[in-house]
CSV table of C-alpha atoms in Angstrom, one decimal:
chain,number,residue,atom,x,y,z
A,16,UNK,CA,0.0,0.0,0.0
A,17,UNK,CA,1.3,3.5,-0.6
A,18,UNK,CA,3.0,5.9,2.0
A,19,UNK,CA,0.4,8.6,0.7
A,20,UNK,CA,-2.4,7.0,2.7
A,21,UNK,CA,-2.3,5.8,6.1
A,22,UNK,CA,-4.5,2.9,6.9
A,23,UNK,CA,-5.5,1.6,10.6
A,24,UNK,CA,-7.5,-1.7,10.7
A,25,UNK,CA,-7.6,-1.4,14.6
A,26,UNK,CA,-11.3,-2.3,14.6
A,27,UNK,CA,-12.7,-5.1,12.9
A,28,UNK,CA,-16.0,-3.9,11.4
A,29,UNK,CA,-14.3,-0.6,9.9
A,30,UNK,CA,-11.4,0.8,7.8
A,31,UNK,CA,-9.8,4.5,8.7
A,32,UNK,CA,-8.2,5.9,5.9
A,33,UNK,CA,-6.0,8.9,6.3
A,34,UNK,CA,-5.0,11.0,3.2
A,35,UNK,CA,-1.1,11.6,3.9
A,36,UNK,CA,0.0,14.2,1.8
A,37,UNK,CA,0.3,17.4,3.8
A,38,UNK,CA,2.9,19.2,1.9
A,39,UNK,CA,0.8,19.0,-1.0
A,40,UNK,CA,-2.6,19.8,1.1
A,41,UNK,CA,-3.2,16.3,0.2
A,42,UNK,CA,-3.6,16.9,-3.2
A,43,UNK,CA,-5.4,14.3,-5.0
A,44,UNK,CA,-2.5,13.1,-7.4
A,45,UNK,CA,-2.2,10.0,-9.7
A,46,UNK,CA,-0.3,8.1,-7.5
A,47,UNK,CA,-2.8,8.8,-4.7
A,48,UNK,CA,-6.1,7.9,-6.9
A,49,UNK,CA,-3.9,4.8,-7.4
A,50,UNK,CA,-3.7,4.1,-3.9
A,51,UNK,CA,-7.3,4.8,-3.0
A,52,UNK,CA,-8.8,2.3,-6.0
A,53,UNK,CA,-6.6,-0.1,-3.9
A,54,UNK,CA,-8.5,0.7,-0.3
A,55,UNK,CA,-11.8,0.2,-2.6
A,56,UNK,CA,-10.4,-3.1,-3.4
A,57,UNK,CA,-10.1,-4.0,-0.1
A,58,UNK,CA,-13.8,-3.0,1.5
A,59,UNK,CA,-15.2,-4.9,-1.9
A,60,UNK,CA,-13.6,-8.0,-1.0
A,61,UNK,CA,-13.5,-7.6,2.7
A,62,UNK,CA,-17.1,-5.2,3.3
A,63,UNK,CA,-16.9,-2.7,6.5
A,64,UNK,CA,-17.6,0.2,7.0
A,65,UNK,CA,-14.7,3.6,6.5
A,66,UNK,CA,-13.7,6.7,7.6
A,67,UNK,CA,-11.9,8.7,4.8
A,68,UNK,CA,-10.2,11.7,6.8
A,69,UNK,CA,-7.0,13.9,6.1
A,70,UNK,CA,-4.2,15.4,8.1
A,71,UNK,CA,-2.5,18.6,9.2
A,72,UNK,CA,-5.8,20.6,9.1
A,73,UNK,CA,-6.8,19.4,5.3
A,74,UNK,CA,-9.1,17.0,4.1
A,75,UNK,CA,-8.0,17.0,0.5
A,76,UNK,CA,-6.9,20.9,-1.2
A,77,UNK,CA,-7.8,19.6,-4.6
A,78,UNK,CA,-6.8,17.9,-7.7
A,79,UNK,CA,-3.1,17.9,-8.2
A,80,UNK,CA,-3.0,21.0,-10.5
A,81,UNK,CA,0.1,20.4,-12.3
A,82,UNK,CA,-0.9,17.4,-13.5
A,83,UNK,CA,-4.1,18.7,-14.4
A,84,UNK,CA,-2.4,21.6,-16.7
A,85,UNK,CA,-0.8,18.6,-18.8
A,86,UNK,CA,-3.3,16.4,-19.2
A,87,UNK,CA,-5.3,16.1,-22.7
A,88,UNK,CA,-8.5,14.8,-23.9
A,89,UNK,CA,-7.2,10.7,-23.2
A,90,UNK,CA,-6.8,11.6,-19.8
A,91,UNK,CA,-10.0,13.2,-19.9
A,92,UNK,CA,-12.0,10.7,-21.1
A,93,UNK,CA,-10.5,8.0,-18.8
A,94,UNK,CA,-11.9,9.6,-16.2
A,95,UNK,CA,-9.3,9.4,-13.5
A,96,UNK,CA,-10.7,10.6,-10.4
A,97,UNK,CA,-14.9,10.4,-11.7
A,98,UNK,CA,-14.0,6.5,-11.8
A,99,UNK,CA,-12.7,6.1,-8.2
A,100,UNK,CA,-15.4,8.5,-6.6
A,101,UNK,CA,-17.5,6.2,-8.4
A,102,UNK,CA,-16.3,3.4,-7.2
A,103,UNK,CA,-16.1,4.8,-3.7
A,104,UNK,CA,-19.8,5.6,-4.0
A,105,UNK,CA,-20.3,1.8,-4.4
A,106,UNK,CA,-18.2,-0.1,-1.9
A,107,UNK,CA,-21.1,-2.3,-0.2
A,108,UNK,CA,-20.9,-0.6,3.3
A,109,UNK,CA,-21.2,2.7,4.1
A,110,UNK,CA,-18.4,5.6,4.4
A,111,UNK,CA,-17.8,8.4,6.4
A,112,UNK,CA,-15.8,11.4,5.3
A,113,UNK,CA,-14.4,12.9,8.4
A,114,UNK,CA,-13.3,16.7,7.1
A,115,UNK,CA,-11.2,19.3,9.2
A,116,UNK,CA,-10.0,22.5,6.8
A,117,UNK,CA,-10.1,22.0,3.0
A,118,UNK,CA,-12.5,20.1,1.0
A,119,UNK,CA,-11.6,22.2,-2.6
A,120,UNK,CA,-12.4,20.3,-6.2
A,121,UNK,CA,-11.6,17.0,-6.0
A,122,UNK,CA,-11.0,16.7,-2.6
A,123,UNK,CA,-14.7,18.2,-1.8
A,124,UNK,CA,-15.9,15.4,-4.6
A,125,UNK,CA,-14.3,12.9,-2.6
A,126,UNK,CA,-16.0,13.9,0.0
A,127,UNK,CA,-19.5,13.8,-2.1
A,128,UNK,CA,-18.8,10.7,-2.9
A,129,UNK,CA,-18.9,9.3,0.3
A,130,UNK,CA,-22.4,8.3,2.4
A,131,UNK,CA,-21.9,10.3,5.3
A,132,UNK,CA,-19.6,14.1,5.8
A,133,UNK,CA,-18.8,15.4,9.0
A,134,UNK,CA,-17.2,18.4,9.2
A,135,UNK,CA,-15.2,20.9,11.7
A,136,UNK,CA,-16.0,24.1,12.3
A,137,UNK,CA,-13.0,25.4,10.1
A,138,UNK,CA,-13.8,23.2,7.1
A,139,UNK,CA,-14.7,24.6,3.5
A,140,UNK,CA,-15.9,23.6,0.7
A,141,UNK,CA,-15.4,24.9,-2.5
A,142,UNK,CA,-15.5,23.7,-6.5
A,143,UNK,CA,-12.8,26.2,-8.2
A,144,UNK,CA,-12.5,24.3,-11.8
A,145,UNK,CA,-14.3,27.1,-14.0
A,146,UNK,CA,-12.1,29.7,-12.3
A,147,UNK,CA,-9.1,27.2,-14.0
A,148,UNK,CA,-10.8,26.6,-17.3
A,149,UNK,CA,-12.4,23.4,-16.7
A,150,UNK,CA,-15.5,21.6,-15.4
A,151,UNK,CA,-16.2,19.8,-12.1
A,152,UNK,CA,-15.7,16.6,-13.6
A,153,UNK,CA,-15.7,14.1,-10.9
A,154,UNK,CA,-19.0,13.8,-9.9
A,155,UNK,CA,-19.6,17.2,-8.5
A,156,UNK,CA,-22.1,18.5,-11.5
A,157,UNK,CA,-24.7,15.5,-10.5
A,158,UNK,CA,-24.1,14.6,-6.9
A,159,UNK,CA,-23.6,18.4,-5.3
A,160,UNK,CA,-27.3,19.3,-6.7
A,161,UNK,CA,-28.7,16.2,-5.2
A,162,UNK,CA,-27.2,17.3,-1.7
A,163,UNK,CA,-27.5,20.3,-1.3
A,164,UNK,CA,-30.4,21.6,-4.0
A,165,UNK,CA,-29.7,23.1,-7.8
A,166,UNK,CA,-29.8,26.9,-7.1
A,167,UNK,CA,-26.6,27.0,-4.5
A,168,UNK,CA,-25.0,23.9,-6.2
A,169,UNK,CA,-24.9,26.5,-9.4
A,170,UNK,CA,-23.7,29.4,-7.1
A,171,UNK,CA,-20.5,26.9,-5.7
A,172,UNK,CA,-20.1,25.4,-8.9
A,173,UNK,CA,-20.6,27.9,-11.5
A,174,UNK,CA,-20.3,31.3,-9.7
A,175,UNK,CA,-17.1,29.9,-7.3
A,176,UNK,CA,-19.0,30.7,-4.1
A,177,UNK,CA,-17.5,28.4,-0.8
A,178,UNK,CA,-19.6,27.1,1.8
A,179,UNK,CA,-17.8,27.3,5.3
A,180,UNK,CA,-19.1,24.4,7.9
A,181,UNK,CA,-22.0,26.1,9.5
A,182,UNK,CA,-23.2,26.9,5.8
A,183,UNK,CA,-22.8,23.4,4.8
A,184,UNK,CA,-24.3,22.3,7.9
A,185,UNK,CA,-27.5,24.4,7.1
A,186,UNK,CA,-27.7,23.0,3.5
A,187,UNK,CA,-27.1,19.2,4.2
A,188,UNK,CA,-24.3,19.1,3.1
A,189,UNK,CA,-22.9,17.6,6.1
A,190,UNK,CA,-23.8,15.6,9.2
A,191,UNK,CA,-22.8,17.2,12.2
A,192,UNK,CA,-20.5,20.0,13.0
A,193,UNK,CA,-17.7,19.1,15.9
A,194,UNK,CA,-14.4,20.6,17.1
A,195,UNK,CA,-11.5,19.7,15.4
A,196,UNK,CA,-10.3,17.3,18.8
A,197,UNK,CA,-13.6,15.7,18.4
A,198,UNK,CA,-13.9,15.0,14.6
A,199,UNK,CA,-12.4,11.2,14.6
A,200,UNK,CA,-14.7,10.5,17.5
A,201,UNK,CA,-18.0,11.7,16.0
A,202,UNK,CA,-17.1,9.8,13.0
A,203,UNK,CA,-16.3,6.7,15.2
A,204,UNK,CA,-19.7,7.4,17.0
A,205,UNK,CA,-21.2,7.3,13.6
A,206,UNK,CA,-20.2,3.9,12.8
A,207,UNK,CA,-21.0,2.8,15.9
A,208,UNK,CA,-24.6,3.9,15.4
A,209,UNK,CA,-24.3,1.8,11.6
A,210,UNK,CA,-22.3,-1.2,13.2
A,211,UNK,CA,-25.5,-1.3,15.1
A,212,UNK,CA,-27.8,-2.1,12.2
A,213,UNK,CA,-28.4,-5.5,10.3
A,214,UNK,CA,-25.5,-5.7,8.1
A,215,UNK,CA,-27.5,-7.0,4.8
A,216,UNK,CA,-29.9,-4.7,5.6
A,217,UNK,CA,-27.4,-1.6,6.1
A,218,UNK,CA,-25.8,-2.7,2.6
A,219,UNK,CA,-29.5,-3.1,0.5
A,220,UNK,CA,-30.3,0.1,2.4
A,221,UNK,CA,-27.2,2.1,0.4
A,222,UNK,CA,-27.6,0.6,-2.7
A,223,UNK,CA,-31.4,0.7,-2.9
A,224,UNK,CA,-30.9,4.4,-2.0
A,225,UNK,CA,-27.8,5.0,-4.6
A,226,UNK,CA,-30.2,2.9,-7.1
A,227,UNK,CA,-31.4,5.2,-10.4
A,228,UNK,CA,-35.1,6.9,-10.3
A,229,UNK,CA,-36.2,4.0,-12.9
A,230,UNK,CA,-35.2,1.2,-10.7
A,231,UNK,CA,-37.9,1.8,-8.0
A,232,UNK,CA,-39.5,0.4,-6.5
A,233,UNK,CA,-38.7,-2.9,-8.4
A,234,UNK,CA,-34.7,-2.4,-6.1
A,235,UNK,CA,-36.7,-2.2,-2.9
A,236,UNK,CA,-39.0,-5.0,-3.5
A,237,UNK,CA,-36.0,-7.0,-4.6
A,238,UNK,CA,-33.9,-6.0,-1.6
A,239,UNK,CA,-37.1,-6.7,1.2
A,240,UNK,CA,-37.3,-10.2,-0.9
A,241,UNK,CA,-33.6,-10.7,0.2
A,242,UNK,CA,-33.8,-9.8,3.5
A,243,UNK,CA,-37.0,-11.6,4.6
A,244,UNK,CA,-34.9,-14.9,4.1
A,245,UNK,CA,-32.4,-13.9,6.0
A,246,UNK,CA,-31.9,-15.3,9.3
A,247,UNK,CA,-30.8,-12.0,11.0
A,248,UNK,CA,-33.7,-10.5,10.3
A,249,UNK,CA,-35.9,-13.2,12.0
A,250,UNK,CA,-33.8,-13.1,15.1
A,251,UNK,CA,-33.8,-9.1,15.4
A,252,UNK,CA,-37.4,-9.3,15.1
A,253,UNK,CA,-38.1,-12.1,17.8
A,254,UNK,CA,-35.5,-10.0,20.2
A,255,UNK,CA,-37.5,-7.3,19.7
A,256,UNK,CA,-41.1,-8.9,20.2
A,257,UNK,CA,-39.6,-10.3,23.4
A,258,UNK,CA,-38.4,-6.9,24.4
A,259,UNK,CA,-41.9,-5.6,23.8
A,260,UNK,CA,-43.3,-8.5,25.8
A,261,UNK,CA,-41.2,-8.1,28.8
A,262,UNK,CA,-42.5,-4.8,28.9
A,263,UNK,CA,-46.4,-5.6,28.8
């Protein structure tokens, strides 16, 4: 695995991914795309659930910009970072972004990309491609209207307007607003509150949700099919009917 992210495995049901770039504001380079198809690899094979955070008081400043400035229309259409935040989006198990300071072009579409933001109070958001010459191009054009509504997803991505924390707070954008000291446990806290739920049910859940408009509600019927042969779903419901008898 690559010395640009930092992975701990401490806990069984969950990956922490830490972007390790800071002299570069952990800017999303080749080499770090790279190593980040290579995490998805691992929570397809191995499902849990992940935290995706940065260091040094940056989540991710962006694209790598002098890579950007040489690329042409190949590297264009192969999509480099639209096909990892897509395959991000679809790891079976839900994801957390965990965001203290910058969350700028690609680094704030890594961040859409995930299920869940939480962000500090000095966090910012921002989509600065036009300003450059180009076009949001990694999945910020669809998903940042579908979070956050089409009139201020135009203002960020078309008029270059940033959202601090509060702002995105107010607009959905993100989860929960804690100090810097607290972020990693908020996000922890998170998955605690996901590691809760029936796993099959927590993954149907995502993709039923992440499913196109002309899938429902054939996905949920599908997906509740699924789950009502599922064994942990009896067992939950028995525990709870005994719950609710002790009670009577």
């Amino acid at each position: 695995m690559s010395d640009l992210i930092e992975l701990d495995r401490t806990r069984e049901d969950r990956l922490v991914v830490t972007l390790n770039r800071p002299e570069r504001r952990n800017a999303l380079d080749r080499a770090m795309i790279d190593a980040l198809h290579d995490v998805c690899a691992e929570l397809e094979e191995h499902p849990r659930l992940a935290i995706v955070t940065g260091q040094e008081g940056v989540f991710a400043g962006g694209a790598d910009i002098a890579e950007l400035r040489d690329r042409g229309v190949a590297e264009a259409l192969e999509g480099i970072n639209l096909r990892l935040f897509e395959r991000l989006r679809r790891v079976p198990m839900p994801t957390v972004a965990a965001i203290d300071g910058w969350a700028l072009g690609g680094g704030a579409e890594l961040a859409y990309a995930c299920d869940f933001r939480l962000a500090t109070p000095r966090a910012v958001f921002g989509q600065p491609e036009v300003g450059l010459g180009i076009v949001a191009g990694a999945g910020a054009a669809y998903r940042l209207p579908r979070l956050v509504g089409e009139s201020l997803a135009k203002d960020i991505l078309m008029a270059g307007r940033r959202l601090t924390a509060a702002e995105a707070h107010s607009a959905g954008l993100v989860h929960a607003v804690p100090e810097p000291a607290d972020l990693m446990s908020a996000a922890h806290e998170l998955c605690d509150r996901l590691a809760a739920q029936a796993p099959l049910a927590l993954r149907l859940t995502k993709l039923a949700i992440d499913a196109p408009d002309a899938a429902h509600p054939a996905v949920e019927m599908l997906a509740q099919a699924v789950l009502f042969t599922d064994q942990d779903k009896h067992d939950r419901m028995t525990a709870f009917l005994d719950r609710r008898r002790r009670r009577d």
